[in-house]
Amino acid sequence: MSQRPSFTHKQLRAFVAVAKHRSFAEACGELHLSQPALSITIRNLEEQLGGPLINRSTRSVSLTPEGEAFYPIAQRILQDWESAFDEMHNRFALRRGRLAMACMPSLAASVFPALMARFHEQYPEIDLSLEDIVMEDVLSAVHSGRVELGIAFEQEIPEDIEQQQLFSDRAVVALPPSHVLAKKKQLNWQDLSRYPFISLNARSGFRRSIDTIMQEQNAVPERIYEANQLTTAGRMAAEGLGLCLVPGFCQAQMEQMGLRCKPLVGPVFKRAVVILSRRRHGLSAPAGAMTELLMSSFDFVD
């Protein structure tokens, strides 16, 4: 099997310049090369390809039939080469590209839109897509490569997934102003057990963590309403169906619904929010820029 030629960008540019001008002197002026250097570059290309491309004479320069056939090919290769260079330069300069992310719905609906707006202001040419899906699906989306970054609560992860702590969230109790507990400065788990409670469905990791603490504190409410999204749970609480426990980053969202938010103690329920990515795959330039923006936007407090 014959070895394929391995010509260089410099050789292609030299040939195209000579073919365009039909003159070594003019090609030398365009490329800022001496005539001996240009002749050697063309000769090396011809050796790589296996035959002459240019008919040389003292009076004129013309292309061989093979040179005429190769001329448009060389032009196309140079154009593709330069386009590829420009494309990659723009991507590394964050002037072009795409970033796919996944995020818990509670965070996606409360904190993340403002962060996306800040990112878009800095990098307007980067296309952003965000999937707001449950925590377990965020991990699956990152693991499969469907998205490059995921934002979720800290959890058990496979070895090939990396999680970087973003901030520590402390849950709060959201309840209507008319609730009998609304006048208390802070609430405990026993307070929650005495009234109807609104929670996420059992598939949610947030719900499972709450159930564990309630059982440990012997503070399981007699009546529990379920919802698939924290926004829905907040709306149910606003209608007087009960109180609900939500991440602290949802407090502003709950207050917009007319609810009051109270700190929960005995014990405090806190969880770290993390950035998930694939360990063996380096981050793209947009993903790296987004990670820097996220890390600079939150202070991690244990």
PDB file of C-alpha atoms in Angstrom:
ATOM      1  CA  MET A   1       0.000   0.000   0.000  1.00  0.00           C
ATOM      2  CA  SER A   2       1.501   3.343  -1.095  1.00  0.00           C
ATOM      3  CA  GLN A   3       2.130   6.006   1.490  1.00  0.00           C
ATOM      4  CA  ARG A   4      -0.187   9.004   1.295  1.00  0.00           C
ATOM      5  CA  PRO A   5       1.402  12.445   0.758  1.00  0.00           C
ATOM      6  CA  SER A   6       1.714  14.743   3.781  1.00  0.00           C
ATOM      7  CA  PHE A   7       1.928  18.206   2.296  1.00  0.00           C
ATOM      8  CA  THR A   8       1.937  21.318   4.461  1.00  0.00           C
ATOM      9  CA  HIS A   9      -0.084  24.506   4.560  1.00  0.00           C
ATOM     10  CA  LYS A  10       3.026  26.405   3.454  1.00  0.00           C
ATOM     11  CA  GLN A  11       3.442  24.174   0.387  1.00  0.00           C
ATOM     12  CA  LEU A  12      -0.191  24.594  -0.643  1.00  0.00           C
ATOM     13  CA  ARG A  13      -0.019  28.369  -0.290  1.00  0.00           C
ATOM     14  CA  ALA A  14       3.145  28.431  -2.388  1.00  0.00           C
ATOM     15  CA  PHE A  15       1.610  26.388  -5.202  1.00  0.00           C
ATOM     16  CA  VAL A  16      -1.654  28.377  -5.233  1.00  0.00           C
ATOM     17  CA  ALA A  17       0.269  31.666  -5.382  1.00  0.00           C
ATOM     18  CA  VAL A  18       2.372  30.506  -8.357  1.00  0.00           C
ATOM     19  CA  ALA A  19      -0.691  29.070 -10.120  1.00  0.00           C
ATOM     20  CA  LYS A  20      -2.654  32.282  -9.571  1.00  0.00           C
ATOM     21  CA  HIS A  21       0.054  34.654 -10.810  1.00  0.00           C
ATOM     22  CA  ARG A  22       1.736  32.289 -13.293  1.00  0.00           C
ATOM     23  CA  SER A  23       4.897  33.938 -12.040  1.00  0.00           C
ATOM     24  CA  PHE A  24       7.460  32.945  -9.444  1.00  0.00           C
ATOM     25  CA  ALA A  25       8.471  36.580  -8.931  1.00  0.00           C
ATOM     26  CA  GLU A  26       4.945  37.753  -8.168  1.00  0.00           C
ATOM     27  CA  ALA A  27       4.311  34.734  -5.952  1.00  0.00           C
ATOM     28  CA  CYS A  28       7.496  35.565  -4.027  1.00  0.00           C
ATOM     29  CA  GLY A  29       6.213  39.096  -3.466  1.00  0.00           C
ATOM     30  CA  GLU A  30       2.865  37.844  -2.139  1.00  0.00           C
ATOM     31  CA  LEU A  31       4.400  35.250   0.162  1.00  0.00           C
ATOM     32  CA  HIS A  32       7.472  37.298   1.194  1.00  0.00           C
ATOM     33  CA  LEU A  33       9.765  34.449   0.191  1.00  0.00           C
ATOM     34  CA  SER A  34      12.963  34.377  -1.817  1.00  0.00           C
ATOM     35  CA  GLN A  35      12.761  32.645  -5.189  1.00  0.00           C
ATOM     36  CA  PRO A  36      15.088  29.772  -4.150  1.00  0.00           C
ATOM     37  CA  ALA A  37      12.955  29.149  -1.026  1.00  0.00           C
ATOM     38  CA  LEU A  38       9.769  29.181  -3.119  1.00  0.00           C
ATOM     39  CA  SER A  39      11.248  26.797  -5.683  1.00  0.00           C
ATOM     40  CA  ILE A  40      12.301  24.350  -2.963  1.00  0.00           C
ATOM     41  CA  THR A  41       8.824  24.507  -1.367  1.00  0.00           C
ATOM     42  CA  ILE A  42       7.120  23.734  -4.711  1.00  0.00           C
ATOM     43  CA  ARG A  43       9.594  20.957  -5.476  1.00  0.00           C
ATOM     44  CA  ASN A  44       8.953  19.327  -2.079  1.00  0.00           C
ATOM     45  CA  LEU A  45       5.213  19.395  -2.777  1.00  0.00           C
ATOM     46  CA  GLU A  46       5.723  17.805  -6.168  1.00  0.00           C
ATOM     47  CA  GLU A  47       7.832  15.065  -4.606  1.00  0.00           C
ATOM     48  CA  GLN A  48       5.088  14.387  -2.095  1.00  0.00           C
ATOM     49  CA  LEU A  49       2.451  14.135  -4.827  1.00  0.00           C
ATOM     50  CA  GLY A  50       4.636  12.106  -7.206  1.00  0.00           C
ATOM     51  CA  GLY A  51       5.133  14.377 -10.214  1.00  0.00           C
ATOM     52  CA  PRO A  52       5.512  17.900 -11.604  1.00  0.00           C
ATOM     53  CA  LEU A  53       2.763  20.475 -11.177  1.00  0.00           C
ATOM     54  CA  ILE A  54       4.489  23.401 -12.917  1.00  0.00           C
ATOM     55  CA  ASN A  55       6.248  23.713 -16.268  1.00  0.00           C
ATOM     56  CA  ARG A  56       9.255  25.916 -15.694  1.00  0.00           C
ATOM     57  CA  SER A  57      10.944  27.929 -18.436  1.00  0.00           C
ATOM     58  CA  THR A  58      12.979  31.096 -18.584  1.00  0.00           C
ATOM     59  CA  ARG A  59      10.106  33.046 -20.151  1.00  0.00           C
ATOM     60  CA  SER A  60       6.884  31.789 -18.576  1.00  0.00           C
ATOM     61  CA  VAL A  61       5.340  29.575 -15.942  1.00  0.00           C
ATOM     62  CA  SER A  62       2.475  27.242 -16.770  1.00  0.00           C
ATOM     63  CA  LEU A  63       0.754  24.372 -15.043  1.00  0.00           C
ATOM     64  CA  THR A  64       1.003  20.764 -16.131  1.00  0.00           C
ATOM     65  CA  PRO A  65      -2.306  18.958 -16.696  1.00  0.00           C
ATOM     66  CA  GLU A  66      -1.902  17.510 -13.210  1.00  0.00           C
ATOM     67  CA  GLY A  67      -1.198  21.005 -11.873  1.00  0.00           C
ATOM     68  CA  GLU A  68      -4.360  22.352 -13.521  1.00  0.00           C
ATOM     69  CA  ALA A  69      -6.379  19.530 -11.902  1.00  0.00           C
ATOM     70  CA  PHE A  70      -4.773  20.097  -8.509  1.00  0.00           C
ATOM     71  CA  TYR A  71      -5.159  23.909  -8.508  1.00  0.00           C
ATOM     72  CA  PRO A  72      -8.907  24.047  -7.557  1.00  0.00           C
ATOM     73  CA  ILE A  73      -8.359  21.212  -5.086  1.00  0.00           C
ATOM     74  CA  ALA A  74      -5.539  23.120  -3.403  1.00  0.00           C
ATOM     75  CA  GLN A  75      -7.679  26.280  -3.269  1.00  0.00           C
ATOM     76  CA  ARG A  76     -10.516  24.357  -1.617  1.00  0.00           C
ATOM     77  CA  ILE A  77      -8.187  22.732   0.896  1.00  0.00           C
ATOM     78  CA  LEU A  78      -6.724  26.107   1.844  1.00  0.00           C
ATOM     79  CA  GLN A  79     -10.187  27.618   2.221  1.00  0.00           C
ATOM     80  CA  ASP A  80     -11.343  24.714   4.431  1.00  0.00           C
ATOM     81  CA  TRP A  81      -8.093  24.919   6.389  1.00  0.00           C
ATOM     82  CA  GLU A  82      -8.548  28.630   7.087  1.00  0.00           C
ATOM     83  CA  SER A  83     -12.251  28.185   7.861  1.00  0.00           C
ATOM     84  CA  ALA A  84     -11.418  25.444  10.356  1.00  0.00           C
ATOM     85  CA  PHE A  85      -8.785  27.662  11.987  1.00  0.00           C
ATOM     86  CA  ASP A  86     -11.232  30.579  12.215  1.00  0.00           C
ATOM     87  CA  GLU A  87     -13.935  28.307  13.617  1.00  0.00           C
ATOM     88  CA  MET A  88     -11.714  26.958  16.378  1.00  0.00           C
ATOM     89  CA  HIS A  89     -10.309  30.407  17.147  1.00  0.00           C
ATOM     90  CA  ASN A  90     -13.849  31.732  17.538  1.00  0.00           C
ATOM     91  CA  ARG A  91     -14.798  28.828  19.775  1.00  0.00           C
ATOM     92  CA  PHE A  92     -11.827  29.291  22.084  1.00  0.00           C
ATOM     93  CA  ALA A  93     -12.482  33.043  22.084  1.00  0.00           C
ATOM     94  CA  LEU A  94     -16.128  32.283  23.025  1.00  0.00           C
ATOM     95  CA  ARG A  95     -17.421  33.984  19.910  1.00  0.00           C
ATOM     96  CA  ARG A  96     -19.132  30.821  18.747  1.00  0.00           C
ATOM     97  CA  GLY A  97     -20.309  27.560  20.288  1.00  0.00           C
ATOM     98  CA  ARG A  98     -23.027  25.837  22.255  1.00  0.00           C
ATOM     99  CA  LEU A  99     -23.468  24.785  25.864  1.00  0.00           C
ATOM    100  CA  ALA A 100     -26.066  22.247  26.976  1.00  0.00           C
ATOM    101  CA  MET A 101     -26.890  22.107  30.678  1.00  0.00           C
ATOM    102  CA  ALA A 102     -29.324  20.373  33.018  1.00  0.00           C
ATOM    103  CA  CYS A 103     -30.574  21.765  36.310  1.00  0.00           C
ATOM    104  CA  MET A 104     -33.037  20.918  39.058  1.00  0.00           C
ATOM    105  CA  PRO A 105     -36.403  22.627  38.333  1.00  0.00           C
ATOM    106  CA  SER A 106     -36.368  24.477  41.659  1.00  0.00           C
ATOM    107  CA  LEU A 107     -33.011  26.084  40.886  1.00  0.00           C
ATOM    108  CA  ALA A 108     -33.816  26.540  37.199  1.00  0.00           C
ATOM    109  CA  ALA A 109     -36.962  28.491  38.071  1.00  0.00           C
ATOM    110  CA  SER A 110     -35.446  30.632  40.816  1.00  0.00           C
ATOM    111  CA  VAL A 111     -31.757  31.446  40.485  1.00  0.00           C
ATOM    112  CA  PHE A 112     -30.630  30.222  37.083  1.00  0.00           C
ATOM    113  CA  PRO A 113     -32.421  32.567  34.634  1.00  0.00           C
ATOM    114  CA  ALA A 114     -30.496  35.572  35.990  1.00  0.00           C
ATOM    115  CA  LEU A 115     -27.214  33.651  35.689  1.00  0.00           C
ATOM    116  CA  MET A 116     -28.006  32.691  32.104  1.00  0.00           C
ATOM    117  CA  ALA A 117     -28.744  36.337  31.324  1.00  0.00           C
ATOM    118  CA  ARG A 118     -25.362  37.362  32.755  1.00  0.00           C
ATOM    119  CA  PHE A 119     -23.613  34.687  30.703  1.00  0.00           C
ATOM    120  CA  HIS A 120     -25.432  35.767  27.540  1.00  0.00           C
ATOM    121  CA  GLU A 121     -24.461  39.385  28.167  1.00  0.00           C
ATOM    122  CA  GLN A 122     -20.785  38.380  28.342  1.00  0.00           C
ATOM    123  CA  TYR A 123     -20.875  35.799  25.537  1.00  0.00           C
ATOM    124  CA  PRO A 124     -23.805  36.655  23.223  1.00  0.00           C
ATOM    125  CA  GLU A 125     -22.711  34.271  20.452  1.00  0.00           C
ATOM    126  CA  ILE A 126     -22.834  31.151  22.636  1.00  0.00           C
ATOM    127  CA  ASP A 127     -26.084  29.200  22.299  1.00  0.00           C
ATOM    128  CA  LEU A 128     -27.380  28.020  25.679  1.00  0.00           C
ATOM    129  CA  SER A 129     -29.838  25.216  26.281  1.00  0.00           C
ATOM    130  CA  LEU A 130     -31.149  24.272  29.719  1.00  0.00           C
ATOM    131  CA  GLU A 131     -33.104  21.167  30.702  1.00  0.00           C
ATOM    132  CA  ASP A 132     -35.021  21.570  33.948  1.00  0.00           C
ATOM    133  CA  ILE A 133     -35.306  17.988  35.165  1.00  0.00           C
ATOM    134  CA  VAL A 134     -35.319  16.162  38.495  1.00  0.00           C
ATOM    135  CA  MET A 135     -32.036  15.672  40.300  1.00  0.00           C
ATOM    136  CA  GLU A 136     -31.629  12.010  39.366  1.00  0.00           C
ATOM    137  CA  ASP A 137     -32.159  12.807  35.684  1.00  0.00           C
ATOM    138  CA  VAL A 138     -29.589  15.616  35.865  1.00  0.00           C
ATOM    139  CA  LEU A 139     -26.942  13.048  36.774  1.00  0.00           C
ATOM    140  CA  SER A 140     -28.070  10.724  33.973  1.00  0.00           C
ATOM    141  CA  ALA A 141     -27.973  13.561  31.427  1.00  0.00           C
ATOM    142  CA  VAL A 142     -24.374  14.417  32.364  1.00  0.00           C
ATOM    143  CA  HIS A 143     -23.298  10.779  32.524  1.00  0.00           C
ATOM    144  CA  SER A 144     -24.666  10.042  29.051  1.00  0.00           C
ATOM    145  CA  GLY A 145     -23.065  13.152  27.556  1.00  0.00           C
ATOM    146  CA  ARG A 146     -26.405  14.666  26.556  1.00  0.00           C
ATOM    147  CA  VAL A 147     -25.419  17.769  28.519  1.00  0.00           C
ATOM    148  CA  GLU A 148     -21.977  19.017  29.494  1.00  0.00           C
ATOM    149  CA  LEU A 149     -22.819  20.504  32.906  1.00  0.00           C
ATOM    150  CA  GLY A 150     -25.423  19.631  35.501  1.00  0.00           C
ATOM    151  CA  ILE A 151     -26.532  21.507  38.628  1.00  0.00           C
ATOM    152  CA  ALA A 152     -28.027  19.414  41.409  1.00  0.00           C
ATOM    153  CA  PHE A 153     -27.785  18.590  45.089  1.00  0.00           C
ATOM    154  CA  GLU A 154     -24.728  16.642  46.185  1.00  0.00           C
ATOM    155  CA  GLN A 155     -25.294  12.908  45.788  1.00  0.00           C
ATOM    156  CA  GLU A 156     -23.586   9.573  45.258  1.00  0.00           C
ATOM    157  CA  ILE A 157     -21.971   9.628  41.817  1.00  0.00           C
ATOM    158  CA  PRO A 158     -20.151   7.181  39.519  1.00  0.00           C
ATOM    159  CA  GLU A 159     -16.357   7.293  39.394  1.00  0.00           C
ATOM    160  CA  ASP A 160     -16.346   9.004  36.004  1.00  0.00           C
ATOM    161  CA  ILE A 161     -18.444  11.947  37.233  1.00  0.00           C
ATOM    162  CA  GLU A 162     -16.926  14.918  39.027  1.00  0.00           C
ATOM    163  CA  GLN A 163     -18.890  17.195  41.328  1.00  0.00           C
ATOM    164  CA  GLN A 164     -17.699  20.617  42.441  1.00  0.00           C
ATOM    165  CA  GLN A 165     -19.342  22.323  45.399  1.00  0.00           C
ATOM    166  CA  LEU A 166     -21.174  25.479  44.424  1.00  0.00           C
ATOM    167  CA  PHE A 167     -22.936  26.544  47.626  1.00  0.00           C
ATOM    168  CA  SER A 168     -24.595  25.109  50.723  1.00  0.00           C
ATOM    169  CA  ASP A 169     -28.362  25.491  50.885  1.00  0.00           C
ATOM    170  CA  ARG A 170     -30.399  25.546  54.107  1.00  0.00           C
ATOM    171  CA  ALA A 171     -34.039  24.599  53.710  1.00  0.00           C
ATOM    172  CA  VAL A 172     -36.809  26.912  54.932  1.00  0.00           C
ATOM    173  CA  VAL A 173     -40.456  26.355  55.786  1.00  0.00           C
ATOM    174  CA  ALA A 174     -42.911  28.187  53.517  1.00  0.00           C
ATOM    175  CA  LEU A 175     -46.389  28.845  54.924  1.00  0.00           C
ATOM    176  CA  PRO A 176     -49.230  31.348  54.429  1.00  0.00           C
ATOM    177  CA  PRO A 177     -49.292  34.462  56.669  1.00  0.00           C
ATOM    178  CA  SER A 178     -52.534  33.239  58.220  1.00  0.00           C
ATOM    179  CA  HIS A 179     -50.983  29.994  59.475  1.00  0.00           C
ATOM    180  CA  VAL A 180     -50.748  29.630  63.273  1.00  0.00           C
ATOM    181  CA  LEU A 181     -46.966  29.103  62.985  1.00  0.00           C
ATOM    182  CA  ALA A 182     -46.391  32.260  60.932  1.00  0.00           C
ATOM    183  CA  LYS A 183     -45.628  34.348  64.046  1.00  0.00           C
ATOM    184  CA  LYS A 184     -42.755  32.128  65.185  1.00  0.00           C
ATOM    185  CA  LYS A 185     -39.231  33.271  64.326  1.00  0.00           C
ATOM    186  CA  GLN A 186     -38.066  29.734  63.573  1.00  0.00           C
ATOM    187  CA  LEU A 187     -39.628  26.302  63.406  1.00  0.00           C
ATOM    188  CA  ASN A 188     -38.553  22.800  64.352  1.00  0.00           C
ATOM    189  CA  TRP A 189     -39.446  19.369  62.996  1.00  0.00           C
ATOM    190  CA  GLN A 190     -42.016  18.771  65.717  1.00  0.00           C
ATOM    191  CA  ASP A 191     -43.849  21.896  64.533  1.00  0.00           C
ATOM    192  CA  LEU A 192     -44.079  20.400  61.058  1.00  0.00           C
ATOM    193  CA  SER A 193     -45.534  17.139  62.336  1.00  0.00           C
ATOM    194  CA  ARG A 194     -48.613  18.829  63.787  1.00  0.00           C
ATOM    195  CA  TYR A 195     -50.000  20.257  60.544  1.00  0.00           C
ATOM    196  CA  PRO A 196     -50.740  19.099  56.999  1.00  0.00           C
ATOM    197  CA  PHE A 197     -47.492  18.953  55.052  1.00  0.00           C
ATOM    198  CA  ILE A 198     -46.917  19.461  51.329  1.00  0.00           C
ATOM    199  CA  SER A 199     -43.938  17.663  49.816  1.00  0.00           C
ATOM    200  CA  LEU A 200     -42.483  16.467  46.555  1.00  0.00           C
ATOM    201  CA  ASN A 201     -43.290  12.964  45.378  1.00  0.00           C
ATOM    202  CA  ALA A 202     -41.384   9.985  46.728  1.00  0.00           C
ATOM    203  CA  ARG A 203     -39.051   9.797  43.678  1.00  0.00           C
ATOM    204  CA  SER A 204     -37.434  13.080  44.642  1.00  0.00           C
ATOM    205  CA  GLY A 205     -34.115  12.928  46.484  1.00  0.00           C
ATOM    206  CA  PHE A 206     -35.137  16.064  48.379  1.00  0.00           C
ATOM    207  CA  ARG A 207     -38.260  14.245  49.621  1.00  0.00           C
ATOM    208  CA  ARG A 208     -36.293  11.144  50.642  1.00  0.00           C
ATOM    209  CA  SER A 209     -33.908  13.256  52.707  1.00  0.00           C
ATOM    210  CA  ILE A 210     -36.841  14.966  54.442  1.00  0.00           C
ATOM    211  CA  ASP A 211     -38.528  11.623  55.170  1.00  0.00           C
ATOM    212  CA  THR A 212     -35.319  10.310  56.746  1.00  0.00           C
ATOM    213  CA  ILE A 213     -35.019  13.255  59.144  1.00  0.00           C
ATOM    214  CA  MET A 214     -38.732  13.174  60.011  1.00  0.00           C
ATOM    215  CA  GLN A 215     -38.476   9.513  60.948  1.00  0.00           C
ATOM    216  CA  GLU A 216     -35.314  10.121  62.990  1.00  0.00           C
ATOM    217  CA  GLN A 217     -37.030  12.988  64.822  1.00  0.00           C
ATOM    218  CA  ASN A 218     -40.273  11.033  65.230  1.00  0.00           C
ATOM    219  CA  ALA A 219     -41.985  13.937  63.497  1.00  0.00           C
ATOM    220  CA  VAL A 220     -43.870  12.387  60.573  1.00  0.00           C
ATOM    221  CA  PRO A 221     -46.983  14.468  59.722  1.00  0.00           C
ATOM    222  CA  GLU A 222     -50.335  12.671  59.765  1.00  0.00           C
ATOM    223  CA  ARG A 223     -51.302  14.134  56.391  1.00  0.00           C
ATOM    224  CA  ILE A 224     -48.979  14.700  53.451  1.00  0.00           C
ATOM    225  CA  TYR A 225     -49.938  16.226  50.127  1.00  0.00           C
ATOM    226  CA  GLU A 226     -47.652  15.512  47.167  1.00  0.00           C
ATOM    227  CA  ALA A 227     -46.600  17.568  44.168  1.00  0.00           C
ATOM    228  CA  ASN A 228     -44.122  16.993  41.340  1.00  0.00           C
ATOM    229  CA  GLN A 229     -42.611  20.495  41.445  1.00  0.00           C
ATOM    230  CA  LEU A 230     -41.743  22.834  44.326  1.00  0.00           C
ATOM    231  CA  THR A 231     -43.559  25.635  42.523  1.00  0.00           C
ATOM    232  CA  THR A 232     -46.739  23.567  42.689  1.00  0.00           C
ATOM    233  CA  ALA A 233     -46.116  22.795  46.361  1.00  0.00           C
ATOM    234  CA  GLY A 234     -45.771  26.529  47.016  1.00  0.00           C
ATOM    235  CA  ARG A 235     -49.030  27.271  45.237  1.00  0.00           C
ATOM    236  CA  MET A 236     -50.774  24.606  47.302  1.00  0.00           C
ATOM    237  CA  ALA A 237     -49.378  26.161  50.499  1.00  0.00           C
ATOM    238  CA  ALA A 238     -50.534  29.596  49.367  1.00  0.00           C
ATOM    239  CA  GLU A 239     -54.075  28.185  49.055  1.00  0.00           C
ATOM    240  CA  GLY A 240     -53.946  27.059  52.679  1.00  0.00           C
ATOM    241  CA  LEU A 241     -53.547  23.307  52.118  1.00  0.00           C
ATOM    242  CA  GLY A 242     -50.561  23.115  54.460  1.00  0.00           C
ATOM    243  CA  LEU A 243     -46.966  24.161  54.880  1.00  0.00           C
ATOM    244  CA  CYS A 244     -43.997  22.999  52.818  1.00  0.00           C
ATOM    245  CA  LEU A 245     -40.258  22.686  53.144  1.00  0.00           C
ATOM    246  CA  VAL A 246     -38.265  24.183  50.270  1.00  0.00           C
ATOM    247  CA  PRO A 247     -34.603  24.904  49.508  1.00  0.00           C
ATOM    248  CA  GLY A 248     -33.448  28.282  50.741  1.00  0.00           C
ATOM    249  CA  PHE A 249     -32.730  29.437  47.181  1.00  0.00           C
ATOM    250  CA  CYS A 250     -36.497  29.210  46.556  1.00  0.00           C
ATOM    251  CA  GLN A 251     -37.333  31.714  49.305  1.00  0.00           C
ATOM    252  CA  ALA A 252     -37.766  34.720  46.998  1.00  0.00           C
ATOM    253  CA  GLN A 253     -39.954  32.644  44.713  1.00  0.00           C
ATOM    254  CA  MET A 254     -42.139  31.519  47.639  1.00  0.00           C
ATOM    255  CA  GLU A 255     -42.456  35.073  48.947  1.00  0.00           C
ATOM    256  CA  GLN A 256     -43.659  36.210  45.524  1.00  0.00           C
ATOM    257  CA  MET A 257     -46.556  33.784  46.020  1.00  0.00           C
ATOM    258  CA  GLY A 258     -47.443  35.560  49.254  1.00  0.00           C
ATOM    259  CA  LEU A 259     -45.877  32.969  51.566  1.00  0.00           C
ATOM    260  CA  ARG A 260     -43.649  33.601  54.548  1.00  0.00           C
ATOM    261  CA  CYS A 261     -40.447  31.620  54.982  1.00  0.00           C
ATOM    262  CA  LYS A 262     -39.114  30.525  58.367  1.00  0.00           C
ATOM    263  CA  PRO A 263     -35.760  28.961  59.233  1.00  0.00           C
ATOM    264  CA  LEU A 264     -35.890  25.323  60.319  1.00  0.00           C
ATOM    265  CA  VAL A 265     -33.796  24.068  63.254  1.00  0.00           C
ATOM    266  CA  GLY A 266     -33.357  21.010  65.406  1.00  0.00           C
ATOM    267  CA  PRO A 267     -31.623  19.900  63.170  1.00  0.00           C
ATOM    268  CA  VAL A 268     -30.941  22.338  60.338  1.00  0.00           C
ATOM    269  CA  PHE A 269     -31.582  20.702  56.981  1.00  0.00           C
ATOM    270  CA  LYS A 270     -28.795  21.706  54.600  1.00  0.00           C
ATOM    271  CA  ARG A 271     -27.442  20.255  51.401  1.00  0.00           C
ATOM    272  CA  ALA A 272     -24.612  21.219  49.075  1.00  0.00           C
ATOM    273  CA  VAL A 273     -25.490  22.228  45.523  1.00  0.00           C
ATOM    274  CA  VAL A 274     -22.846  21.011  43.069  1.00  0.00           C
ATOM    275  CA  ILE A 275     -21.765  21.293  39.443  1.00  0.00           C
ATOM    276  CA  LEU A 276     -21.617  17.884  37.739  1.00  0.00           C
ATOM    277  CA  SER A 277     -19.392  17.103  34.760  1.00  0.00           C
ATOM    278  CA  ARG A 278     -17.697  14.102  33.185  1.00  0.00           C
ATOM    279  CA  ARG A 279     -14.294  13.501  34.751  1.00  0.00           C
ATOM    280  CA  ARG A 280     -12.446  12.151  31.686  1.00  0.00           C
ATOM    281  CA  HIS A 281     -13.764  14.772  29.264  1.00  0.00           C
ATOM    282  CA  GLY A 282     -12.232  18.210  29.384  1.00  0.00           C
ATOM    283  CA  LEU A 283     -14.671  21.097  29.542  1.00  0.00           C
ATOM    284  CA  SER A 284     -15.344  23.095  26.400  1.00  0.00           C
ATOM    285  CA  ALA A 285     -14.530  26.795  26.481  1.00  0.00           C
ATOM    286  CA  PRO A 286     -18.217  27.739  27.055  1.00  0.00           C
ATOM    287  CA  ALA A 287     -18.532  25.193  29.862  1.00  0.00           C
ATOM    288  CA  GLY A 288     -15.369  26.493  31.483  1.00  0.00           C
ATOM    289  CA  ALA A 289     -16.644  30.066  31.281  1.00  0.00           C
ATOM    290  CA  MET A 290     -20.009  29.051  32.767  1.00  0.00           C
ATOM    291  CA  THR A 291     -18.279  27.187  35.601  1.00  0.00           C
ATOM    292  CA  GLU A 292     -16.229  30.277  36.418  1.00  0.00           C
ATOM    293  CA  LEU A 293     -19.370  32.422  36.406  1.00  0.00           C
ATOM    294  CA  LEU A 294     -21.196  29.994  38.708  1.00  0.00           C
ATOM    295  CA  MET A 295     -18.296  29.702  41.147  1.00  0.00           C
ATOM    296  CA  SER A 296     -17.922  33.477  41.333  1.00  0.00           C
ATOM    297  CA  SER A 297     -21.670  33.971  41.905  1.00  0.00           C
ATOM    298  CA  PHE A 298     -21.975  31.912  45.074  1.00  0.00           C
ATOM    299  CA  ASP A 299     -20.087  31.698  48.356  1.00  0.00           C
ATOM    300  CA  PHE A 300     -19.899  28.159  49.666  1.00  0.00           C
ATOM    301  CA  VAL A 301     -20.766  28.156  53.352  1.00  0.00           C
ATOM    302  CA  ASP A 302     -20.799  24.879  55.256  1.00  0.00           C
TER     303      ASP A 302
END
